[in-house]
Amino acid sequence: MIARRGKPGMIVSDHGTEFTSNAMLAWMQDNQITWHFIAPGKPMQNGFCESFNGRMRDELLNESLFFGLDHARTTISAWVHDYNDRRPHWSLGYIPPAVFAAALIATCDRLRNGAVIADIQSQISRVAPGATHLVLSVGGNDALRQSGALDASVESVANALIMLNTIRENFRSSYSRMLDQLAALRLPTAPAIRTSPEGPLRARR
């Protein structure tokens, strides 16, 4: 999984014995991966995994009678294939996760840390040939890079407004060029700009 998806920044789980075994702890240390255990009796601290576990239990495990290990592997594999490759997911705009993943414009750590407009061309080159949609999350980091303007010394309000207008126009121009590059792909595209309230701007509010 690490070879395919990259090493995670952190793994979150409950205190199940399969996660607290010596073998798992040794693997965690050998691969230098941080492991966070949720508080006992607080499944919503790991809501995504707990939701999936409940769905798999209700739809597959509670409804199936396995006649052996091979039968269990075949049945579970078929359910996973349907869940990932065929079933529309409401949270992804009613498309399957495999389609969403193939169309997502992101690269490795930038999927978690965001991207900047200047990276868009290299990211476009990684779009899967069979992609049917694009989900674009870029621009927030460009804005955060300008946060130093909030600490800049200016001689007057007029100079401050001129500086902010220059930043805005540069961003507008770069973003427009990026949208032109995306439009050339001729795929339905959902753009978004998002900055975290926990980010560097919070301290200045």
Tab-separated table of C-alpha atoms in Angstrom:
chain	number	residue	atom	x	y	z
A	1	MET	CA	0.000	0.000	0.000
A	2	ILE	CA	2.847	2.410	0.795
A	3	ALA	CA	4.459	1.686	-2.567
A	4	ARG	CA	1.185	2.474	-4.328
A	5	ARG	CA	-0.186	5.408	-2.307
A	6	GLY	CA	2.829	6.751	-0.430
A	7	LYS	CA	3.589	6.672	3.287
A	8	PRO	CA	0.812	8.184	5.419
A	9	GLY	CA	1.566	11.078	7.726
A	10	MET	CA	-0.416	9.358	10.478
A	11	ILE	CA	-2.625	6.310	10.992
A	12	VAL	CA	-5.605	6.603	13.344
A	13	SER	CA	-7.269	3.546	14.888
A	14	ASP	CA	-8.975	2.200	17.986
A	15	HIS	CA	-7.251	-0.016	20.579
A	16	GLY	CA	-8.130	-3.323	18.933
A	17	THR	CA	-5.602	-6.075	19.600
A	18	GLU	CA	-4.817	-6.282	15.885
A	19	PHE	CA	-3.487	-2.714	16.127
A	20	THR	CA	-1.659	-2.993	19.457
A	21	SER	CA	0.209	-6.240	18.744
A	22	ASN	CA	4.011	-6.353	18.857
A	23	ALA	CA	4.123	-7.069	15.129
A	24	MET	CA	2.149	-3.906	14.326
A	25	LEU	CA	4.209	-1.767	16.690
A	26	ALA	CA	7.426	-3.099	15.138
A	27	TRP	CA	6.121	-2.348	11.622
A	28	MET	CA	5.210	1.179	12.715
A	29	GLN	CA	8.701	1.806	14.088
A	30	ASP	CA	10.487	0.232	11.109
A	31	ASN	CA	8.545	2.444	8.683
A	32	GLN	CA	8.674	5.551	10.928
A	33	ILE	CA	4.904	6.049	10.855
A	34	THR	CA	3.051	7.919	13.585
A	35	TRP	CA	0.118	5.980	15.045
A	36	HIS	CA	-2.674	7.698	16.973
A	37	PHE	CA	-5.132	5.739	19.106
A	38	ILE	CA	-8.555	7.281	19.624
A	39	ALA	CA	-9.998	7.621	23.120
A	40	PRO	CA	-11.836	4.516	24.389
A	41	GLY	CA	-15.558	4.653	23.648
A	42	LYS	CA	-15.164	7.545	21.157
A	43	PRO	CA	-15.651	5.964	17.693
A	44	MET	CA	-16.480	9.333	16.110
A	45	GLN	CA	-12.847	10.367	16.601
A	46	ASN	CA	-12.289	8.034	13.652
A	47	GLY	CA	-15.644	8.575	11.968
A	48	PHE	CA	-14.714	7.756	8.372
A	49	CYS	CA	-13.339	4.316	9.227
A	50	GLU	CA	-16.103	3.542	11.694
A	51	SER	CA	-18.744	4.468	9.110
A	52	PHE	CA	-17.143	2.167	6.546
A	53	ASN	CA	-16.820	-0.654	9.079
A	54	GLY	CA	-20.523	-0.358	9.914
A	55	ARG	CA	-21.552	-0.377	6.268
A	56	MET	CA	-19.400	-3.420	5.495
A	57	ARG	CA	-20.776	-5.241	8.521
A	58	ASP	CA	-24.421	-4.467	7.645
A	59	GLU	CA	-24.203	-5.090	3.911
A	60	LEU	CA	-21.717	-7.953	3.730
A	61	LEU	CA	-20.698	-9.708	6.930
A	62	ASN	CA	-24.166	-9.914	8.507
A	63	GLU	CA	-25.694	-11.064	5.214
A	64	SER	CA	-23.130	-13.702	4.213
A	65	LEU	CA	-22.394	-17.266	5.222
A	66	PHE	CA	-18.822	-18.197	4.357
A	67	PHE	CA	-18.056	-21.819	3.526
A	68	GLY	CA	-14.298	-21.479	3.724
A	69	LEU	CA	-11.397	-19.049	3.451
A	70	ASP	CA	-11.412	-19.028	-0.367
A	71	HIS	CA	-15.148	-18.343	-0.439
A	72	ALA	CA	-14.721	-15.503	2.062
A	73	ARG	CA	-11.933	-13.939	0.008
A	74	THR	CA	-13.969	-14.140	-3.206
A	75	THR	CA	-17.121	-12.711	-1.628
A	76	ILE	CA	-15.311	-9.868	0.119
A	77	SER	CA	-13.311	-9.036	-3.003
A	78	ALA	CA	-16.512	-8.765	-5.045
A	79	TRP	CA	-18.064	-6.431	-2.453
A	80	VAL	CA	-14.948	-4.229	-2.333
A	81	HIS	CA	-14.892	-4.038	-6.143
A	82	ASP	CA	-18.519	-2.924	-6.201
A	83	TYR	CA	-17.951	-0.402	-3.396
A	84	ASN	CA	-14.885	1.194	-5.007
A	85	ASP	CA	-15.436	0.818	-8.747
A	86	ARG	CA	-19.170	0.724	-9.421
A	87	ARG	CA	-21.246	2.167	-6.608
A	88	PRO	CA	-21.983	5.936	-6.791
A	89	HIS	CA	-21.130	7.769	-3.578
A	90	TRP	CA	-23.194	10.757	-2.524
A	91	SER	CA	-20.218	12.529	-0.922
A	92	LEU	CA	-18.313	12.360	-4.241
A	93	GLY	CA	-21.104	13.782	-6.360
A	94	TYR	CA	-22.631	10.367	-7.122
A	95	ILE	CA	-19.558	8.916	-8.796
A	96	PRO	CA	-17.573	5.838	-7.655
A	97	PRO	CA	-14.379	6.375	-5.611
A	98	ALA	CA	-12.216	4.886	-8.386
A	99	VAL	CA	-13.490	7.478	-10.865
A	100	PHE	CA	-12.999	10.268	-8.336
A	101	ALA	CA	-9.434	9.149	-7.579
A	102	ALA	CA	-8.541	8.911	-11.276
A	103	ALA	CA	-9.816	12.417	-11.927
A	104	LEU	CA	-8.442	14.176	-8.858
A	105	ILE	CA	-5.747	16.702	-9.692
A	106	ALA	CA	-3.265	16.203	-6.888
A	107	THR	CA	0.182	14.788	-6.340
A	108	CYS	CA	1.356	12.856	-3.270
A	109	ASP	CA	1.710	15.141	-0.255
A	110	ARG	CA	0.029	18.004	-2.088
A	111	LEU	CA	-3.210	16.073	-1.760
A	112	ARG	CA	-3.024	16.844	1.975
A	113	ASN	CA	-1.082	20.100	1.996
A	114	GLY	CA	-2.722	21.872	-0.920
A	115	ALA	CA	-1.192	23.115	-4.149
A	116	VAL	CA	-0.254	26.368	-5.781
A	117	ILE	CA	-1.363	27.678	-9.140
A	118	ALA	CA	2.147	27.413	-10.564
A	119	ASP	CA	2.004	23.612	-10.119
A	120	ILE	CA	-1.089	23.138	-12.238
A	121	GLN	CA	0.658	22.174	-15.478
A	122	SER	CA	2.621	19.337	-13.867
A	123	GLN	CA	-0.553	18.138	-12.156
A	124	ILE	CA	-2.547	18.204	-15.393
A	125	SER	CA	0.043	15.874	-16.933
A	126	ARG	CA	-0.896	13.296	-14.267
A	127	VAL	CA	-4.608	13.217	-15.063
A	128	ALA	CA	-5.606	9.680	-16.021
A	129	PRO	CA	-6.354	9.246	-19.746
A	130	GLY	CA	-9.819	7.876	-18.934
A	131	ALA	CA	-10.779	10.670	-16.536
A	132	THR	CA	-14.359	11.879	-16.911
A	133	HIS	CA	-14.319	14.738	-14.343
A	134	LEU	CA	-11.805	17.027	-12.663
A	135	VAL	CA	-11.909	18.049	-9.003
A	136	LEU	CA	-9.642	21.038	-8.484
A	137	SER	CA	-8.503	22.360	-5.106
A	138	VAL	CA	-5.917	25.065	-5.646
A	139	GLY	CA	-5.470	28.712	-4.749
A	140	GLY	CA	-5.722	28.619	-0.975
A	141	ASN	CA	-1.977	28.196	-0.555
A	142	ASP	CA	-1.372	31.061	-2.990
A	143	ALA	CA	-3.440	33.276	-0.703
A	144	LEU	CA	-1.628	32.057	2.414
A	145	ARG	CA	1.716	32.865	0.809
A	146	GLN	CA	0.632	36.481	0.783
A	147	SER	CA	-0.254	36.520	4.486
A	148	GLY	CA	2.959	38.401	5.203
A	149	ALA	CA	1.246	41.462	3.730
A	150	LEU	CA	-0.760	41.673	6.949
A	151	ASP	CA	2.459	42.400	8.855
A	152	ALA	CA	3.961	44.761	6.299
A	153	SER	CA	4.665	48.366	7.274
A	154	VAL	CA	2.967	50.956	5.043
A	155	GLU	CA	3.056	54.726	5.035
A	156	SER	CA	-0.656	55.219	4.514
A	157	VAL	CA	-3.987	53.521	4.003
A	158	ALA	CA	-3.728	54.356	0.313
A	159	ASN	CA	-0.422	52.463	0.019
A	160	ALA	CA	-1.931	49.486	1.823
A	161	LEU	CA	-4.866	49.420	-0.598
A	162	ILE	CA	-2.512	49.634	-3.576
A	163	MET	CA	-0.476	46.696	-2.235
A	164	LEU	CA	-3.592	44.571	-1.643
A	165	ASN	CA	-4.942	45.420	-5.085
A	166	THR	CA	-1.667	44.351	-6.694
A	167	ILE	CA	-1.821	41.014	-4.870
A	168	ARG	CA	-5.446	40.546	-5.945
A	169	GLU	CA	-4.764	41.355	-9.605
A	170	ASN	CA	-1.748	39.028	-9.750
A	171	PHE	CA	-3.839	36.239	-8.274
A	172	ARG	CA	-6.722	36.945	-10.657
A	173	SER	CA	-4.397	36.834	-13.669
A	174	SER	CA	-2.689	33.586	-12.580
A	175	TYR	CA	-6.004	31.920	-11.759
A	176	SER	CA	-7.487	32.907	-15.118
A	177	ARG	CA	-4.521	31.395	-16.970
A	178	MET	CA	-4.904	28.212	-14.926
A	179	LEU	CA	-8.617	27.971	-15.794
A	180	ASP	CA	-7.765	28.362	-19.489
A	181	GLN	CA	-5.365	25.412	-19.209
A	182	LEU	CA	-8.060	23.310	-17.550
A	183	ALA	CA	-10.675	24.310	-20.116
A	184	ALA	CA	-8.432	22.915	-22.854
A	185	LEU	CA	-8.949	19.441	-21.354
A	186	ARG	CA	-12.684	19.714	-22.114
A	187	LEU	CA	-13.734	17.848	-18.971
A	188	PRO	CA	-16.378	18.848	-16.388
A	189	THR	CA	-14.426	20.644	-13.658
A	190	ALA	CA	-15.328	21.565	-10.080
A	191	PRO	CA	-12.939	24.260	-8.747
A	192	ALA	CA	-12.721	25.278	-5.090
A	193	ILE	CA	-10.597	27.479	-2.853
A	194	ARG	CA	-10.389	26.563	0.820
A	195	THR	CA	-8.241	27.810	3.672
A	196	SER	CA	-8.205	26.216	7.097
A	197	PRO	CA	-9.328	28.239	10.130
A	198	GLU	CA	-6.460	26.555	11.970
A	199	GLY	CA	-3.957	28.014	9.509
A	200	PRO	CA	-1.454	30.868	9.935
A	201	LEU	CA	-4.104	33.571	9.479
A	202	ARG	CA	-6.006	32.619	12.633
A	203	ALA	CA	-3.463	34.211	14.949
A	204	ARG	CA	-3.875	37.536	13.176
A	205	ARG	CA	-7.669	37.699	13.527
